[in-house]
Coordinates of C-alpha atoms in Angstrom, one line a residue:
Chain A
M1 CA -133.5 -49.7 79.5
N2 CA -135.1 -53.4 79.8
A3 CA -134.1 -55.2 82.3
K4 CA -131.2 -57.1 80.3
Q5 CA -129.6 -53.9 79.6
R6 CA -129.6 -52.4 83.4
D7 CA -128.1 -55.9 84.6
R8 CA -125.3 -55.7 82.0
V9 CA -124.7 -51.7 83.0
A10 CA -124.8 -52.9 86.5
T11 CA -122.2 -55.8 85.9
V12 CA -119.9 -53.6 84.1
I13 CA -120.1 -51.0 87.2
I14 CA -119.5 -53.9 89.5
D15 CA -116.3 -55.3 87.3
L16 CA -114.8 -51.8 87.0
I17 CA -115.0 -51.0 90.9
V18 CA -113.4 -54.4 91.6
A19 CA -110.5 -53.8 88.8
A20 CA -110.0 -50.5 90.4
V21 CA -109.7 -52.4 93.9
V22 CA -107.3 -54.8 92.4
G23 CA -105.7 -52.5 90.7
I24 CA -104.8 -50.1 93.2
L25 CA -103.2 -53.2 95.7
L26 CA -101.3 -54.2 92.6
F27 CA -99.7 -50.9 92.1
L28 CA -98.8 -50.8 95.6
L29 CA -97.6 -54.4 95.5
V30 CA -95.4 -53.7 92.6
Y31 CA -94.3 -50.7 94.0
I32 CA -93.3 -51.5 97.3
L33 CA -91.6 -54.6 95.8
S34 CA -89.7 -53.1 93.1
A35 CA -88.5 -50.4 95.2
G36 CA -87.6 -52.5 98.2
L37 CA -86.3 -55.6 96.7
P38 CA -83.3 -54.6 94.8
H39 CA -81.7 -53.5 98.2
V40 CA -82.5 -56.5 99.8
S41 CA -80.0 -59.0 100.6
W42 CA -79.2 -61.9 102.8
K43 CA -76.9 -59.8 105.2
F44 CA -79.8 -57.0 105.2
I45 CA -82.9 -59.6 106.3
T46 CA -80.5 -61.6 109.1
G47 CA -78.1 -58.7 110.1
A48 CA -78.3 -56.2 113.0
S49 CA -79.0 -52.6 112.8
D50 CA -77.0 -49.7 114.3
P51 CA -78.5 -48.5 117.4
M52 CA -77.9 -45.1 116.7
S53 CA -78.1 -44.4 112.7
G54 CA -80.4 -47.2 112.1
A55 CA -78.3 -48.4 109.3
G56 CA -77.6 -52.1 108.8
G57 CA -79.7 -55.3 108.7
I58 CA -83.0 -56.1 110.3
G59 CA -82.8 -59.5 111.2
V60 CA -84.1 -58.6 115.0
Q61 CA -86.8 -56.5 114.0
L62 CA -87.8 -59.2 111.6
F63 CA -87.6 -61.5 114.2
N64 CA -89.3 -59.7 116.7
S65 CA -92.3 -58.6 114.5
F66 CA -93.1 -62.8 114.2
Y67 CA -92.3 -63.0 118.2
L68 CA -94.7 -60.4 119.2
L69 CA -97.3 -61.6 116.6
V70 CA -97.2 -65.0 118.6
L71 CA -97.4 -63.5 121.7
T72 CA -100.1 -61.4 120.9
M73 CA -102.2 -64.2 119.6
L74 CA -101.5 -66.6 122.4
I75 CA -103.2 -63.9 124.8
S76 CA -105.8 -62.7 122.4
I77 CA -107.1 -66.1 120.3
P78 CA -108.1 -67.7 123.7
I79 CA -110.2 -64.4 125.0
S80 CA -111.7 -63.5 122.1
L81 CA -112.5 -67.1 121.7
G82 CA -114.1 -67.2 124.9
A83 CA -116.1 -63.8 124.3
G84 CA -116.9 -64.9 121.0
I85 CA -118.4 -68.0 122.0
Y86 CA -120.3 -66.5 125.0
L87 CA -122.3 -63.9 122.8
A88 CA -122.9 -66.4 120.1
E89 CA -124.5 -69.2 122.1
Y90 CA -124.8 -68.1 126.0
A91 CA -125.7 -64.7 126.0
K92 CA -129.2 -63.4 126.2
D93 CA -130.6 -60.8 123.8
N94 CA -131.1 -58.0 126.7
W95 CA -129.3 -54.6 127.1
R96 CA -126.7 -56.1 128.8
T97 CA -125.5 -57.9 125.9
S98 CA -125.9 -55.0 123.5
L99 CA -123.8 -53.0 126.2
I100 CA -121.3 -55.3 125.8
R101 CA -121.4 -55.4 121.8
S102 CA -121.2 -51.4 122.1
A103 CA -118.4 -51.8 123.9
I104 CA -116.6 -53.9 121.9
E105 CA -117.3 -51.5 119.0
V106 CA -116.0 -48.6 120.8
L107 CA -113.0 -50.4 121.5
S108 CA -112.4 -51.1 117.7
S109 CA -112.2 -47.5 117.1
L110 CA -110.0 -46.4 119.4
P111 CA -106.9 -44.6 117.9
S112 CA -103.7 -46.6 118.1
V113 CA -101.6 -43.5 119.4
V114 CA -104.5 -43.8 122.4
V115 CA -104.0 -47.2 123.1
G116 CA -100.0 -47.0 122.8
L117 CA -100.3 -44.2 125.6
F118 CA -102.2 -46.0 127.8
G119 CA -100.3 -49.4 127.6
F120 CA -97.3 -47.2 128.3
L121 CA -98.9 -45.5 131.5
L122 CA -100.3 -48.5 132.8
F123 CA -98.2 -51.7 131.5
V124 CA -94.8 -49.9 130.9
V125 CA -94.7 -47.7 133.9
K126 CA -97.5 -48.2 136.2
F127 CA -96.8 -52.3 136.1
K128 CA -93.0 -51.6 135.8
M129 CA -93.3 -54.1 132.5
G130 CA -90.6 -51.6 131.1
F131 CA -90.7 -51.5 126.9
S132 CA -91.1 -55.2 126.5
V133 CA -92.5 -57.7 124.0
I134 CA -94.7 -58.5 126.6
S135 CA -96.1 -54.8 126.9
G136 CA -96.7 -54.5 123.4
A137 CA -98.1 -57.8 122.8
V138 CA -100.9 -56.6 125.7
A139 CA -101.4 -53.5 124.0
L140 CA -101.9 -55.1 120.5
T141 CA -104.1 -57.7 122.0
F142 CA -106.4 -54.6 122.7
F143 CA -106.6 -54.1 119.2
N144 CA -107.3 -57.8 118.2
L145 CA -109.9 -58.1 120.8
P146 CA -112.6 -56.7 119.2
L147 CA -111.8 -57.5 115.7
L148 CA -111.4 -61.2 116.8
T149 CA -114.6 -61.4 119.2
R150 CA -116.9 -59.9 116.4
N151 CA -115.4 -62.2 114.2
I152 CA -115.6 -65.5 115.9
E153 CA -119.1 -64.5 117.0
E154 CA -120.2 -64.2 113.5
S155 CA -118.5 -67.4 112.0
L156 CA -119.9 -69.5 115.1
S157 CA -123.6 -67.5 114.6
A158 CA -123.5 -68.3 110.8
V159 CA -123.6 -72.2 111.7
S160 CA -126.8 -73.7 111.2
R161 CA -129.1 -74.1 114.4
S162 CA -130.0 -77.7 113.2
Q163 CA -126.6 -78.5 113.8
R164 CA -126.8 -77.7 117.7
E165 CA -130.3 -79.3 118.0
A166 CA -128.5 -82.5 116.2
G167 CA -125.4 -82.3 119.1
L168 CA -128.1 -81.6 121.6
S169 CA -130.5 -84.3 120.6
L170 CA -127.5 -87.1 120.9
G171 CA -127.3 -86.1 124.6
L172 CA -124.2 -84.2 124.3
S173 CA -123.4 -81.1 126.3
K174 CA -124.3 -77.6 124.9
W175 CA -120.3 -77.2 125.5
K176 CA -119.4 -80.1 124.0
T177 CA -121.6 -79.3 120.7
E178 CA -120.1 -76.1 120.5
I179 CA -116.3 -77.2 121.1
G180 CA -117.0 -80.4 118.8
I181 CA -119.1 -79.7 116.2
I182 CA -119.9 -76.1 115.7
L183 CA -116.3 -74.6 115.7
P184 CA -115.0 -77.0 113.4
V185 CA -117.7 -75.5 110.7
A186 CA -117.2 -72.2 111.9
L187 CA -113.0 -72.6 111.4
P188 CA -112.4 -71.1 108.1
G189 CA -114.6 -67.8 109.2
I190 CA -112.3 -67.7 112.3
V191 CA -109.0 -68.2 110.5
T192 CA -110.1 -65.3 108.3
G193 CA -110.7 -63.1 111.1
V194 CA -107.1 -64.3 112.5
V195 CA -105.1 -63.4 109.2
L196 CA -107.0 -60.0 109.1
S197 CA -106.0 -59.3 112.6
A198 CA -102.6 -60.7 112.6
G199 CA -102.2 -58.1 109.6
R200 CA -102.9 -55.4 111.8
V201 CA -100.3 -56.4 114.4
F202 CA -97.8 -56.7 111.9
G203 CA -98.3 -53.2 110.3
E204 CA -98.9 -51.8 113.5
A205 CA -96.7 -49.3 114.6
A206 CA -97.9 -46.3 116.8
A207 CA -98.7 -48.5 119.7
L208 CA -95.7 -50.1 119.7
I209 CA -93.6 -47.3 119.8
Y210 CA -94.6 -46.7 123.7
T211 CA -95.0 -50.3 124.5
A212 CA -92.5 -52.7 122.9
G213 CA -89.9 -50.0 122.5
Q214 CA -87.8 -48.3 119.8
S215 CA -84.7 -50.2 120.3
A216 CA -83.5 -54.0 119.4
P217 CA -80.6 -54.7 121.5
V218 CA -78.3 -57.4 120.0
T219 CA -79.7 -60.7 120.7
N220 CA -78.1 -64.0 120.9
F221 CA -79.9 -66.3 118.4
S222 CA -78.2 -69.5 120.3
D223 CA -79.5 -68.8 123.5
W224 CA -83.3 -70.2 123.5
N225 CA -83.8 -69.6 127.4
P226 CA -86.8 -67.4 127.6
M227 CA -85.1 -66.2 130.7
D228 CA -81.6 -64.8 129.8
P229 CA -81.7 -61.0 129.3
A230 CA -79.8 -61.6 125.7
S231 CA -82.1 -64.8 124.4
P232 CA -84.4 -63.7 121.5
L233 CA -87.4 -65.6 123.4
N234 CA -87.1 -63.3 126.7
P235 CA -90.2 -61.3 126.9
M236 CA -88.9 -58.6 129.2
R237 CA -86.6 -57.2 126.5
P238 CA -87.2 -54.2 124.7
A239 CA -88.4 -55.2 121.2
E240 CA -88.1 -53.1 118.5
T241 CA -90.6 -54.3 115.3
L242 CA -89.9 -53.9 111.5
A243 CA -93.0 -51.6 111.0
V244 CA -91.6 -49.7 114.1
H245 CA -88.3 -49.9 112.2
I246 CA -89.4 -48.4 109.3
W247 CA -90.8 -45.4 111.0
K248 CA -87.7 -44.7 112.9
I249 CA -85.6 -44.9 109.8
N250 CA -87.6 -42.3 108.0
T251 CA -88.0 -39.8 111.3
E252 CA -85.2 -40.6 113.5
G253 CA -82.9 -42.1 111.6
M254 CA -79.4 -40.8 110.4
A255 CA -78.5 -43.3 108.0
E256 CA -77.2 -42.0 104.9
N257 CA -79.2 -44.6 102.6
A258 CA -82.3 -44.1 104.9
A259 CA -84.5 -44.2 101.8
Q260 CA -83.4 -47.5 100.2
L261 CA -83.3 -49.0 104.1
S262 CA -86.8 -48.2 104.5
A263 CA -87.8 -49.7 100.9
A264 CA -86.1 -52.2 101.4
A265 CA -87.8 -53.0 105.1
S266 CA -91.0 -52.5 103.7
A267 CA -90.6 -55.0 101.0
I268 CA -89.7 -57.5 103.3
L269 CA -92.6 -56.7 105.8
I270 CA -95.5 -56.8 102.6
L271 CA -93.4 -60.5 102.2
A272 CA -93.6 -61.3 105.6
V273 CA -97.5 -60.6 105.8
L274 CA -97.9 -62.3 102.5
L275 CA -96.1 -65.2 103.8
F276 CA -98.3 -65.4 107.2
N277 CA -101.4 -65.2 105.4
L278 CA -100.5 -68.2 102.9
G279 CA -99.1 -70.1 105.6
A280 CA -102.4 -69.3 107.8
R281 CA -104.8 -70.2 105.5
L282 CA -103.0 -73.5 104.5
L283 CA -102.9 -74.4 108.2
G284 CA -106.6 -73.3 108.5
N285 CA -107.6 -75.4 105.4
F286 CA -105.5 -78.3 106.6
L287 CA -107.5 -78.2 110.2
Y288 CA -110.5 -77.9 108.5
R289 CA -110.2 -80.9 106.1
R290 CA -109.1 -83.2 109.1
V291 CA -112.2 -82.3 111.5
T292 CA -115.0 -82.2 108.8
A293 CA -113.5 -85.1 106.8
S294 CA -114.1 -82.9 103.7
K295 CA -111.9 -82.4 100.5
Chain B
M1 CA -162.0 -69.5 106.5
L2 CA -161.2 -71.9 108.7
K3 CA -164.5 -73.6 110.4
Q4 CA -164.6 -73.4 114.1
Y5 CA -164.5 -76.4 116.0
S6 CA -165.5 -77.3 119.6
F7 CA -162.7 -78.6 121.4
E8 CA -164.8 -79.7 124.0
K9 CA -165.4 -82.9 122.5
T10 CA -162.6 -85.3 122.0
A11 CA -161.9 -88.7 121.3
V12 CA -158.4 -89.9 123.2
Q13 CA -158.1 -93.3 123.4
S14 CA -156.3 -94.3 126.6
F15 CA -154.6 -97.9 127.2
D16 CA -155.3 -100.8 129.6
A17 CA -152.5 -102.1 132.2
Q18 CA -152.0 -104.9 129.9
T19 CA -150.5 -102.6 127.4
T20 CA -147.0 -101.4 127.6
L21 CA -146.4 -98.1 127.5
A22 CA -143.2 -96.7 126.4
L23 CA -143.9 -92.9 126.9
K24 CA -146.9 -91.4 128.3
T25 CA -148.0 -87.8 128.8
E26 CA -150.3 -86.2 131.1
D27 CA -152.0 -82.8 131.2
L28 CA -149.0 -81.8 128.9
Q29 CA -148.8 -78.0 128.2
V30 CA -146.7 -76.0 126.2
F31 CA -146.8 -72.3 126.3
Y32 CA -144.3 -69.8 124.0
G33 CA -144.6 -66.7 126.4
A34 CA -148.2 -65.8 126.8
N35 CA -149.2 -68.2 123.6
H36 CA -150.7 -71.2 124.9
A37 CA -149.6 -73.7 122.0
M38 CA -150.7 -77.1 123.4
H39 CA -153.2 -78.1 125.7
D40 CA -153.8 -81.0 128.2
A41 CA -152.2 -83.5 125.9
N42 CA -152.8 -87.0 127.5
L43 CA -151.4 -89.6 125.4
G44 CA -149.8 -93.1 125.9
F45 CA -147.4 -94.7 123.4
P46 CA -147.2 -98.4 123.1
K47 CA -144.0 -99.9 123.1
N48 CA -142.7 -101.2 120.1
Q49 CA -145.2 -99.5 117.6
I50 CA -145.3 -96.2 115.4
T51 CA -147.3 -93.6 116.5
A52 CA -148.0 -91.0 114.1
L53 CA -149.0 -87.0 115.2
I54 CA -151.2 -85.6 112.4
G55 CA -152.4 -82.4 112.0
A56 CA -152.3 -79.1 110.0
S57 CA -149.5 -76.5 110.0
G58 CA -149.6 -74.7 113.6
S59 CA -151.1 -77.9 115.1
G60 CA -148.7 -78.1 117.5
K61 CA -147.9 -81.6 117.1
S62 CA -143.9 -80.4 116.8
T63 CA -144.0 -78.7 119.5
Y64 CA -145.6 -81.5 121.3
L65 CA -142.8 -84.1 120.1
R66 CA -140.0 -81.8 120.6
S67 CA -141.2 -81.7 124.4
L68 CA -140.8 -85.4 124.8
N69 CA -137.0 -85.1 124.8
R70 CA -137.0 -81.7 126.8
M71 CA -135.5 -80.1 123.4
N72 CA -137.9 -77.3 124.3
D73 CA -136.0 -76.4 127.2
G74 CA -134.8 -72.8 127.1
I75 CA -137.7 -72.3 124.4
A76 CA -140.6 -72.6 125.7
T77 CA -142.4 -73.6 128.9
V78 CA -143.8 -77.2 129.4
T79 CA -146.0 -78.2 132.3
G80 CA -147.7 -81.4 133.2
K81 CA -145.9 -84.9 133.4
I82 CA -143.9 -87.1 130.4
W83 CA -143.5 -90.7 132.4
Y84 CA -140.7 -92.4 130.8
H85 CA -139.9 -96.0 132.8
G86 CA -142.2 -94.6 135.8
V87 CA -140.2 -91.2 135.9
N88 CA -141.4 -87.8 135.3
I89 CA -138.9 -86.6 132.8
N90 CA -140.6 -83.0 132.8
E91 CA -138.6 -82.1 136.3
P92 CA -135.9 -79.6 136.7
N93 CA -133.6 -82.0 138.4
V94 CA -134.0 -84.8 135.5
N95 CA -130.2 -85.0 133.5
I96 CA -131.9 -84.1 130.1
Y97 CA -128.7 -85.0 128.7
E98 CA -129.2 -88.5 129.9
I99 CA -133.1 -88.2 128.6
R100 CA -131.8 -87.4 125.3
K101 CA -129.8 -90.5 125.0
H102 CA -132.9 -92.5 125.5
I103 CA -135.0 -90.8 123.6
G104 CA -133.5 -90.0 120.1
M105 CA -134.5 -87.3 117.6
V106 CA -134.6 -87.3 114.1
F107 CA -135.4 -83.6 112.4
Q108 CA -137.1 -82.1 109.4
R109 CA -134.0 -81.5 107.2
P110 CA -131.3 -83.8 107.4
N111 CA -128.4 -82.7 109.7
P112 CA -125.6 -84.6 109.6
F113 CA -122.6 -83.2 111.1
S114 CA -119.8 -82.0 108.7
K115 CA -117.7 -85.0 109.6
S116 CA -117.0 -88.3 108.0
I117 CA -119.8 -90.8 107.8
R118 CA -117.6 -92.9 110.4
E119 CA -117.4 -90.0 112.6
N120 CA -120.8 -89.0 112.7
I121 CA -121.8 -91.8 114.2
V122 CA -119.0 -92.5 116.9
Y123 CA -118.6 -88.5 118.0
A124 CA -121.2 -88.7 120.7
L125 CA -120.5 -92.7 121.6
K126 CA -116.9 -91.4 122.3
A127 CA -118.0 -88.1 124.1
N128 CA -120.1 -90.5 126.6
G129 CA -116.7 -92.9 127.0
M130 CA -116.7 -95.7 124.7
K131 CA -113.2 -96.1 123.6
S132 CA -112.5 -99.8 122.2
K133 CA -112.3 -99.0 118.2
A134 CA -113.5 -102.7 118.4
D135 CA -117.0 -101.6 119.6
L136 CA -117.1 -98.1 118.1
D137 CA -116.5 -100.0 114.5
E138 CA -119.2 -102.5 115.4
R139 CA -121.9 -99.9 116.6
V140 CA -121.0 -98.1 113.2
E141 CA -122.2 -101.3 111.3
T142 CA -124.8 -102.3 113.3
S143 CA -126.6 -98.5 113.6
L144 CA -126.2 -98.5 109.6
R145 CA -127.4 -101.2 108.9
G146 CA -130.5 -100.4 111.5
A147 CA -130.9 -97.7 109.0
A148 CA -130.6 -99.5 105.9
L149 CA -127.7 -97.4 104.7
W150 CA -124.5 -99.7 105.2
D151 CA -124.5 -101.4 101.5
E152 CA -124.2 -98.0 99.9
V153 CA -121.6 -96.3 102.2
K154 CA -119.6 -99.5 103.8
D155 CA -116.3 -98.4 101.4
T156 CA -116.5 -94.6 102.0
L157 CA -117.2 -94.4 105.6
D158 CA -114.3 -91.6 105.9
K159 CA -115.6 -89.4 103.0
S160 CA -117.8 -86.4 104.4
A161 CA -121.2 -87.2 105.3
L162 CA -122.4 -83.9 103.2
S163 CA -121.2 -85.5 100.3
L164 CA -124.3 -88.3 100.6
S165 CA -127.8 -87.7 98.9
G166 CA -130.7 -86.0 101.4
G167 CA -132.2 -89.4 101.5
Q168 CA -129.1 -91.1 102.7
Q169 CA -128.3 -88.1 105.0
Q170 CA -131.5 -88.7 106.5
R171 CA -131.0 -92.3 106.9
L172 CA -127.4 -91.5 108.5
C173 CA -129.3 -89.1 110.8
I174 CA -131.4 -92.3 111.9
A175 CA -128.2 -94.6 112.4
R176 CA -126.9 -91.9 114.1
S177 CA -129.8 -91.8 116.6
I178 CA -129.9 -95.5 117.1
A179 CA -126.5 -96.2 117.7
M180 CA -127.3 -94.4 121.1
A181 CA -129.4 -97.5 121.6
P182 CA -132.3 -95.3 122.8
D183 CA -135.7 -96.7 123.6
V184 CA -137.8 -94.0 121.7
L185 CA -136.9 -92.5 118.4
L186 CA -138.6 -89.2 117.7
L187 CA -139.0 -88.0 113.7
D188 CA -140.1 -84.7 113.1
E189 CA -141.8 -84.7 109.6
P190 CA -138.5 -86.9 108.5
C191 CA -139.5 -87.2 104.9
S192 CA -140.6 -83.9 104.0
A193 CA -137.5 -82.8 102.6
L194 CA -136.9 -86.1 100.6
D195 CA -138.1 -87.3 97.2
P196 CA -140.5 -90.1 96.8
I197 CA -138.1 -92.6 96.3
S198 CA -135.9 -91.9 99.7
T199 CA -139.0 -91.4 101.6
V200 CA -140.1 -95.2 100.6
K201 CA -136.8 -96.4 102.0
V202 CA -136.8 -94.3 105.0
E203 CA -140.8 -96.0 105.8
E204 CA -139.3 -99.0 105.3
T205 CA -136.4 -98.1 107.7
L206 CA -139.2 -97.4 110.2
L207 CA -141.0 -100.5 109.6
E208 CA -138.4 -102.3 110.4
L209 CA -136.9 -100.6 113.4
Q210 CA -140.0 -100.5 115.1
K211 CA -139.4 -104.4 116.0
Q212 CA -136.5 -102.8 118.4
Y213 CA -137.8 -99.1 119.0
T214 CA -140.5 -97.3 120.0
I215 CA -141.2 -94.4 117.3
I216 CA -143.4 -91.5 117.4
I217 CA -143.2 -89.7 113.7
V218 CA -144.9 -86.4 113.0
T219 CA -146.3 -85.9 109.7
H220 CA -148.1 -83.8 107.4
N221 CA -148.5 -86.7 105.0
M222 CA -151.7 -88.7 105.8
Q223 CA -150.4 -91.7 103.4
Q224 CA -147.5 -92.0 105.3
A225 CA -149.2 -91.8 108.6
A226 CA -151.5 -94.8 106.9
R227 CA -148.4 -96.6 105.7
V228 CA -146.5 -96.5 109.0
S229 CA -148.2 -96.1 111.7
S230 CA -150.4 -98.6 114.1
Q231 CA -152.0 -95.6 116.3
C232 CA -152.3 -91.9 115.0
A233 CA -153.1 -89.1 117.0
F234 CA -154.9 -85.7 115.3
F235 CA -153.7 -82.8 116.7
H236 CA -155.8 -79.5 116.0
L237 CA -154.9 -75.7 117.0
G238 CA -152.9 -77.0 120.0
H239 CA -155.4 -79.7 121.2
V240 CA -155.2 -83.1 120.7
M241 CA -158.7 -84.1 119.3
E242 CA -158.6 -87.8 118.7
Y243 CA -156.4 -90.5 119.1
T244 CA -157.0 -94.1 118.0
S245 CA -155.5 -96.9 115.7
T246 CA -154.6 -95.7 112.4
G247 CA -157.2 -98.2 110.8
T248 CA -160.1 -96.5 112.9
M249 CA -158.7 -93.1 112.3
F250 CA -159.0 -93.0 108.6
S251 CA -162.2 -95.6 107.9
N252 CA -164.3 -94.0 110.9
P253 CA -162.9 -91.1 112.3
Q254 CA -165.3 -89.9 115.6
I255 CA -165.0 -86.2 115.8
P256 CA -166.2 -83.6 113.0
V257 CA -162.7 -81.9 113.0
T258 CA -160.9 -85.0 112.5
Q259 CA -163.5 -86.4 109.6
D260 CA -163.1 -82.8 108.1
Y261 CA -159.6 -83.0 107.9
I262 CA -159.0 -86.9 106.9
A263 CA -161.6 -85.7 104.0
G264 CA -159.0 -83.2 102.9
S265 CA -161.4 -80.4 104.0
F266 CA -158.5 -77.9 105.2
G267 CA -154.8 -78.5 106.4

């Protein structure tokens, strides 16, 4: 076999692998959507579910998923941004830094059920935060931190050293250089990380069962005062998310049409994730264009 | 095999009291850990002239240059004195950010920020508190004119700087530096990544800029040193071997190692 043939064989193999991956993905998407979408109605998307059987709509759960995501991101993005900047720019290359890095890796490999039980014992019971959106958000932050920190660190490190030198040579402080010059260039990579971790938050169930709870009390969507117990924005109320709801319908639900309900809810979940990804990318590209003046 | 040259005999000129020096180093030493990269550099840089630092790779000329605006902080240990306006700026308590505003730097590879052409110039100015749009616009125009780039980019100031050619990017970097209104401009092989035509443009720009700035340029290219500089320092393995007017350096070098380098025997 000469170099040209070898090249061709390798290309074919790589193409096949890619095709397999895309094929599996498409199959799952088509399967979930075709099984679920016929049972989706506007009433299903916006309606409330029956607390006992799980039958009915998923309106509250859908809102809870988004709300939990936003809260989680509000907590985890600033922390991981700080940690990522520290690791990429300020940390010296010594045993302490590698200890931090290993700790982050260990954190990322914790089973979600362990994180859930930890959150339950610490936040829900010990700190008396109860089954609540905020307990769930803090627990999910534990998932997000390693992924996001690592991702932000790598995105920042990938920006050329010469950009840093340019900033410093103009008399800009290290911090100003980092925030004003390096961060904008690293933005697309960071957005990718945020999207990936958001997907995890949307799909997470095990950790949330113990922290955000399995009940979705009827909320009053005309009351937007976060202090009111019935307000959807109240972070102290229990909040069953869509993923937890799907799990519940299938395990504890007593609805007659449980299979259809969960198929429909899964289809909505998938669509929500896709929409979120798309939105985050558009926003990221828009921001990137604004700060870098590129097309 | 590189010939062994003695570091004992050097020919480094000093300037009399009549010559105004923009910058002067006294016994400047640079260490990368245990590696002694620069030995006792005693050089003075006359105001409003171009001084070229020449020498083979690894001769320490870039290391020396980067010490002058403290860009080696945190990378290397620099001892000795750097005199700037009667102040030794190689002291730990000197505000390095302030120093770098007065001693600008242009690097080997063009490194414009990934921002618009205008923003490349005004970003650091804004960070220093310049707010008025009129002032900023004026600074954009004067510095781009100073770097001989204005006519090429005046209609596309809001386009990305990365869309410019390499030569234009390097002139933008020069414009970005002079927008800070420095005294001294350090250039670290500014043309090594550029094609000949862009190089000519940058050189013409430098000759024009020396009326207002003191320029120190590191270059690999002896023809370039001969074309643009009035003083020339030759570095060899971390030692300043010879420092004299450019004319003398190329017509009548004093030290054997300089003679061999100028004649093209090594480097």
